[in-house]
Coordinates of C-alpha atoms and ligand atoms in Angstrom, one line a residue:
M1 CA 0.0 -0.4 0.1
K2 CA 1.4 3.3 -0.9
V3 CA 1.1 6.5 2.0
G4 CA -2.0 8.3 1.5
K5 CA -3.5 6.4 -1.0
F6 CA -7.2 4.9 -0.2
P7 CA -7.1 0.7 0.7
E8 CA -8.6 -1.2 -1.9
G9 CA -12.4 -1.5 -1.7
M10 CA -12.8 1.3 0.0
D11 CA -15.0 3.6 -1.6
P12 CA -13.2 6.8 -2.6
I13 CA -15.5 9.6 -2.2
E14 CA -16.9 8.5 1.2
A15 CA -13.3 8.8 2.5
K16 CA -13.1 11.8 1.0
K17 CA -15.8 12.7 2.7
K18 CA -14.9 11.3 5.9
V19 CA -11.1 13.0 5.4
G20 CA -12.7 16.1 4.7
V21 CA -15.0 16.3 7.9
F22 CA -11.9 15.1 9.7
L23 CA -9.7 18.0 8.7
K24 CA -12.9 20.3 9.1
S25 CA -13.2 19.5 12.2
I26 CA -9.4 19.9 13.2
Q27 CA -9.3 23.2 11.6
Q28 CA -12.2 24.9 13.2
D29 CA -10.9 23.1 16.7
S30 CA -7.5 24.0 16.2
K31 CA -8.9 27.9 15.9
P32 CA -6.6 30.3 18.0
E33 CA -8.6 32.8 20.7
K34 CA -6.2 35.5 19.3
C35 CA -4.6 37.1 16.6
I36 CA -1.0 36.0 16.5
L37 CA 0.1 39.5 14.8
C38 CA -2.0 42.3 17.1
G39 CA -3.1 40.1 20.2
Q40 CA -6.1 41.1 20.7
N41 CA -9.2 38.1 21.1
K42 CA -11.0 37.5 17.5
T43 CA -14.2 34.8 17.1
S44 CA -13.3 35.3 13.5
F45 CA -10.0 34.8 11.0
C46 CA -8.8 35.9 7.7
N47 CA -9.1 33.5 5.3
S48 CA -5.4 34.3 4.4
H49 CA -3.4 33.0 0.8
S50 CA 0.1 31.6 1.4
V51 CA 0.6 32.2 -2.4
P52 CA -0.9 35.4 -3.2
R53 CA -4.3 35.1 -4.6
M54 CA -3.3 37.7 -7.6
C55 CA -0.6 35.0 -8.6
L56 CA -2.3 31.8 -8.1
K57 CA -5.6 33.8 -10.9
N58 CA -2.3 34.0 -13.6
I59 CA -2.3 30.4 -13.6
A60 CA -5.8 29.2 -12.7
V61 CA -8.0 27.8 -15.4
N62 CA -11.6 28.4 -14.8
G63 CA -10.8 29.6 -11.3
K64 CA -8.9 26.1 -10.5
V65 CA -5.2 25.4 -9.8
L66 CA -3.8 21.6 -9.1
Q67 CA -3.1 21.1 -5.9
A68 CA 0.5 19.8 -4.4
N69 CA -1.1 16.5 -2.8
G70 CA -1.9 15.6 -6.8
L71 CA 1.9 14.9 -8.0
I72 CA 2.6 13.5 -3.7
G73 CA -0.1 10.8 -4.7
A74 CA -2.2 11.6 -2.0
D75 CA -5.5 10.9 -3.3
V76 CA -7.9 11.8 0.2
I77 CA -7.7 15.0 -0.7
D78 CA -9.1 17.5 -3.7
V79 CA -6.4 17.2 -6.8
E80 CA -8.1 20.1 -8.2
K81 CA -9.3 23.2 -5.9
G82 CA -10.4 26.5 -6.4
I83 CA -8.2 29.8 -5.5
N84 CA -10.0 30.6 -2.6
N85 CA -9.3 28.2 -1.1
S86 CA -5.6 27.3 -2.2
G87 CA -3.1 27.6 0.7
T88 CA -5.3 29.1 2.5
F89 CA -4.9 29.1 6.6
H90 CA -6.7 31.3 9.3
F91 CA -4.6 32.4 12.0
I92 CA -4.7 36.4 11.9
C93 CA -7.2 38.7 11.9
N94 CA -8.9 40.6 8.9
E95 CA -7.1 43.9 10.1
C96 CA -3.8 42.3 10.3
D97 CA -4.1 40.4 6.7
N98 CA -5.3 43.9 5.3
K99 CA -2.2 46.0 7.2
V100 CA 0.5 44.2 7.1
F101 CA 1.0 42.6 3.5
Q102 CA -0.2 45.2 1.3
D103 CA 3.3 46.0 -0.8
Y104 CA 4.1 42.5 -1.7
E105 CA 0.5 41.5 -3.1
N106 CA 0.9 44.4 -4.5
P107 CA 2.0 43.7 -8.4
D108 CA 3.7 47.4 -9.0
T109 CA 6.2 46.1 -6.3
W110 CA 7.5 43.8 -8.8
T111 CA 10.4 45.6 -10.6
E112 CA 13.6 44.1 -12.5
V113 CA 15.6 45.2 -8.9
A114 CA 15.0 42.8 -5.9
P115 CA 12.8 44.3 -3.3
T116 CA 13.4 45.8 -0.1
D117 CA 13.8 44.8 3.4
K118 CA 10.1 46.0 3.9
V119 CA 9.0 43.5 1.4
L120 CA 11.2 40.9 2.2
A121 CA 10.0 40.9 5.6
Q122 CA 6.4 40.0 5.2
I123 CA 7.2 37.5 2.7
A124 CA 8.9 35.9 5.3
L125 CA 6.5 37.1 7.6
K126 CA 3.6 35.3 5.9
D127 CA 5.9 32.0 5.9
V128 CA 6.0 31.0 9.2
L129 CA 2.5 31.8 10.0
L130 CA 1.7 29.2 7.4
M131 CA 4.0 27.0 9.2
L132 CA 2.7 27.9 13.1
S133 CA -0.6 27.4 11.7
K134 CA 0.1 24.0 10.2
R135 CA 2.1 22.7 12.9
N136 CA -0.9 24.2 15.6
M137 CA -3.3 21.8 13.8
E138 CA -0.7 19.0 13.1
T139 CA -0.8 18.9 17.0
L140 CA -4.3 18.8 17.7
L141 CA -4.5 16.1 14.5
W142 CA -1.0 13.7 16.7
Q143 CA -3.8 14.8 19.6
R144 CA -7.0 13.2 18.1
A145 CA -5.0 10.3 16.6
A146 CA -3.3 9.2 20.1
E147 CA -6.7 8.7 21.4
K148 CA -8.2 6.6 18.9
G149 CA -5.2 3.9 19.1
N150 CA -1.9 3.4 20.3
I151 CA 0.5 5.6 17.8
G152 CA 4.5 4.8 18.0
G153 CA 7.1 8.2 18.5
M154 CA 4.4 10.2 20.0
D155 CA 7.0 12.3 22.8
Y156 CA 9.1 12.7 20.1
M157 CA 6.6 14.1 17.8
K158 CA 5.8 16.4 20.7
M159 CA 8.6 17.6 21.0
V160 CA 9.7 18.4 17.8
Q161 CA 6.7 20.3 17.1
E162 CA 7.5 22.6 20.0
L163 CA 10.4 23.1 19.1
D164 CA 9.4 24.5 15.9
I165 CA 6.4 26.0 17.3
R166 CA 9.5 28.0 19.3
D167 CA 11.6 29.2 16.4
F168 CA 8.4 29.9 14.3
T169 CA 7.4 32.2 17.1
D170 CA 11.1 34.0 17.4
E171 CA 10.9 34.4 13.4
M172 CA 8.1 36.0 13.8
E173 CA 8.6 38.9 16.3
L174 CA 12.1 39.4 14.3
Y175 CA 10.3 39.8 11.0
K176 CA 6.9 41.6 12.3
G177 CA 10.2 44.3 13.7
I178 CA 11.4 44.9 10.2
T179 CA 10.1 48.8 8.5
T180 CA 11.0 50.6 6.2
D181 CA 13.7 52.0 8.0
T182 CA 15.0 48.9 8.8
K183 CA 18.3 48.0 6.8
E184 CA 20.4 45.0 5.0
Q185 CA 18.2 42.8 7.2
F186 CA 18.3 39.9 4.3
K187 CA 20.5 38.0 1.9
V188 CA 18.8 37.5 -1.2
I189 CA 20.7 34.5 -3.1
F190 CA 18.3 34.7 -6.1
Y191 CA 15.7 37.5 -7.5
E192 CA 14.5 37.6 -10.4
K193 CA 12.1 38.3 -13.0
L194 CA 11.7 36.4 -15.5
T195 CA 9.6 37.5 -18.8
Y196 CA 7.2 35.3 -19.1
V197 CA 4.8 33.2 -16.9
V198 CA 5.7 29.7 -15.4
P199 CA 3.0 27.5 -14.6
I200 CA 3.9 27.1 -11.0
A201 CA 3.0 29.7 -7.9
T202 CA 4.5 28.5 -4.6
Q203 CA 5.7 30.7 -1.2
T204 CA 7.2 28.9 1.4
T205 CA 10.0 29.1 4.0
F206 CA 12.0 25.5 3.8
V207 CA 15.4 24.3 4.9
L208 CA 18.5 23.3 3.7
D209 CA 20.5 20.0 5.2
E210 CA 23.8 20.4 3.3
D211 CA 25.4 22.4 0.3
L212 CA 25.9 22.2 -3.1
E213 CA 29.8 20.4 -2.1
G214 CA 28.3 17.9 0.6
N215 CA 28.7 20.4 3.7
L216 CA 26.6 20.5 6.4
I217 CA 24.1 23.2 7.2
N218 CA 21.3 22.0 9.7
D219 CA 21.6 18.8 11.6
I220 CA 18.0 18.5 11.2
Y221 CA 18.5 15.0 13.3
D222 CA 19.8 17.2 16.5
T223 CA 16.9 17.9 18.7
S224 CA 18.7 20.0 21.4
K225 CA 17.1 22.7 23.1
D226 CA 20.0 25.0 21.6
V227 CA 20.1 24.5 18.5
R228 CA 17.8 26.9 15.9
I229 CA 17.5 25.3 12.1
Q230 CA 17.6 27.7 10.0
S231 CA 15.8 28.0 6.5
L232 CA 15.5 29.6 3.6
H233 CA 12.5 31.6 1.6
V234 CA 11.7 31.0 -1.8
S235 CA 8.6 32.7 -3.6
I236 CA 7.6 31.4 -7.2
L237 CA 5.1 34.6 -8.7
P238 CA 3.5 34.4 -11.4
L239 CA 2.5 37.6 -12.4
E240 CA 0.3 38.7 -15.8
D241 CA 3.4 38.4 -18.0
S242 CA 6.4 37.7 -16.1
T243 CA 7.3 35.7 -12.8
V244 CA 9.0 36.7 -9.9
V245 CA 11.5 34.3 -8.5
I246 CA 13.3 35.2 -5.3
L247 CA 15.3 32.6 -3.1
F248 CA 16.3 34.7 0.1
Y249 CA 17.1 34.4 4.2
H250 CA 17.9 36.5 7.4
R251 CA 21.4 37.4 7.9
R252 CA 21.4 36.6 11.3
D253 CA 21.1 32.5 9.5
K254 CA 25.0 32.1 9.0
N255 CA 25.1 28.8 8.4
Y256 CA 24.1 30.1 4.5
R257 CA 26.6 32.0 3.9
R258 CA 29.0 29.8 2.1
F259 CA 26.3 28.2 0.2
H260 CA 25.5 31.9 -1.1
H261 CA 29.0 31.7 -2.6
Q262 CA 28.7 28.3 -3.9
F263 CA 24.9 29.5 -5.4
N264 CA 26.8 32.4 -7.1
C265 CA 28.9 30.7 -8.7
L266 CA 26.4 28.5 -10.4
S267 CA 24.9 29.1 -14.4
Y268 CA 22.2 30.7 -14.9
D269 CA 20.3 27.2 -15.7
K270 CA 21.4 25.8 -12.7
K271 CA 20.7 28.3 -10.3
L272 CA 17.0 27.6 -12.1
E273 CA 16.8 24.3 -12.3
Y274 CA 17.8 23.9 -8.5
I275 CA 15.3 26.4 -7.2
N276 CA 12.8 24.5 -9.4
Y277 CA 14.0 20.8 -7.6
W278 CA 14.1 22.4 -3.7
I279 CA 10.7 23.2 -4.5
F280 CA 9.4 19.3 -5.1
K281 CA 12.1 18.5 -2.7
Y282 CA 11.5 20.3 0.2
T283 CA 8.6 22.1 -0.1
E284 CA 4.9 20.9 -0.3
N285 CA 3.2 24.8 -0.6
Y286 CA 2.6 24.6 -4.4
F287 CA 0.5 25.1 -6.7
F288 CA 0.3 24.4 -10.5
S289 CA -1.7 25.7 -13.9
P290 CA -4.2 22.5 -15.0
T291 CA -2.8 23.2 -18.1
I292 CA 0.3 20.9 -17.4
K293 CA -1.3 18.1 -15.9
N294 CA -0.3 15.9 -18.5
I295 CA 3.8 16.9 -17.5
L296 CA 2.7 15.9 -14.2
D297 CA 1.3 12.7 -14.5
E298 CA 4.3 10.9 -17.1
D299 CA 7.3 12.7 -15.2
E300 CA 7.8 9.7 -12.4
K301 CA 10.8 11.2 -11.4
L302 CA 9.3 14.5 -10.3
Q303 CA 6.2 12.2 -8.5
L304 CA 9.3 10.2 -6.7
L305 CA 10.8 13.8 -6.0
S306 CA 8.1 15.4 -4.5
Q307 CA 7.4 12.1 -2.4
E308 CA 11.1 12.2 -0.8
N309 CA 11.5 13.2 2.7
N310 CA 14.8 13.1 4.7
G311 CA 16.0 11.6 1.3
V312 CA 13.8 8.1 1.5
G313 CA 11.6 7.6 -0.6
N314 CA 7.6 7.1 -0.2
L315 CA 6.6 10.3 2.3
G316 CA 9.7 8.9 4.6
Y317 CA 8.0 5.7 5.0
V318 CA 9.8 2.4 5.2
L319 CA 6.9 0.2 3.8
G320 CA 9.4 -2.3 2.4
P321 CA 12.9 -3.3 1.1
E322 CA 12.4 -1.0 -1.7
D323 CA 12.3 2.3 0.1
L324 CA 15.5 1.2 2.1
F325 CA 17.4 1.4 -1.3
Y326 CA 15.7 4.3 -2.5
E327 CA 18.1 6.5 -4.6
C328 CA 17.7 10.5 -4.4
V329 CA 16.1 12.0 -7.3
K330 CA 18.9 14.2 -8.9
S331 CA 18.2 18.0 -9.9
D332 CA 18.8 17.3 -14.0
E333 CA 16.3 14.6 -13.8
V334 CA 12.8 16.1 -13.7
T335 CA 10.7 18.4 -15.2
N336 CA 12.5 22.3 -15.1
L337 CA 8.8 24.2 -15.1
L338 CA 10.5 27.4 -14.2
T339 CA 11.7 27.8 -17.9
R340 CA 10.6 29.6 -20.5
Q341 CA 9.9 26.0 -22.6
F342 CA 7.0 25.0 -20.3
S343 CA 5.8 29.1 -19.8
L344 CA 1.8 29.2 -20.7
Ligands
ZN1 ZN1 -4.7 40.8 14.7

């Protein structure tokens, strides 16, 4: 059996409904009482987009985009969804959502020149809010699952989640404090405004465990309390007739310095190749234009890559001997959706 697939004999529509009801209840019950940004008590929260709606709109067909789980192979969740419900979270109030993210959700912000710290801080803040909202839901999800039966490794999971929440909260406070007057906070590794529209949109934070020469950047297995995992931020923002590609980190995350130099030495094509590769290898908050469904269906390497987790295939679950001897997919083996060839 594949993880995320329906067991044989199960009615997929019935199962999807059940999963839907369960996830909805988790979403409802994990709703915070206060807006995490302004601290005010709230009863309703904003339907915040992790990838700006204005970007999803540019790759949608009839208002719909394809979700990452279509590629990852998790049948239990809908593959095609309206842009109103794609990559959204409910964690901050409407006032904050309208106020805090104004600049980067404005197409005029994106010129040939890399954006200011203020704009980058808005992206980074959105990224950590999404992660905090996810961890918050996962904590409840694990709790509910544990109530239903015996699950191994619960204590470990709990500890990792708590450390994650601590680190993301710390990052949130850092990015909140960045304003127009703050200078030289972020290191932009790559910024490019492509002159075509790519069929994929993403915005997320992720962690590189090693650099391009195999040196350690983050020891993701070290769970000691004094270790802070350092993250990168990546955005692919399709605009009306162009696409913004941006990769950056905060300057306090010094572990990325050497990697930054290595990346600078790559050719332009290789840079795009790696960014495309990391999105599938390390992240899950990406959306496709339905027009490239055939490419996703046919590229088996891309499917395998999207299912990798910590160097293991099948979402990191070792279900059989073939998973133990899994060989990781390489960056030049998958379709590079950021090249002009696949533009819309
Ligand atoms: Zn608020």
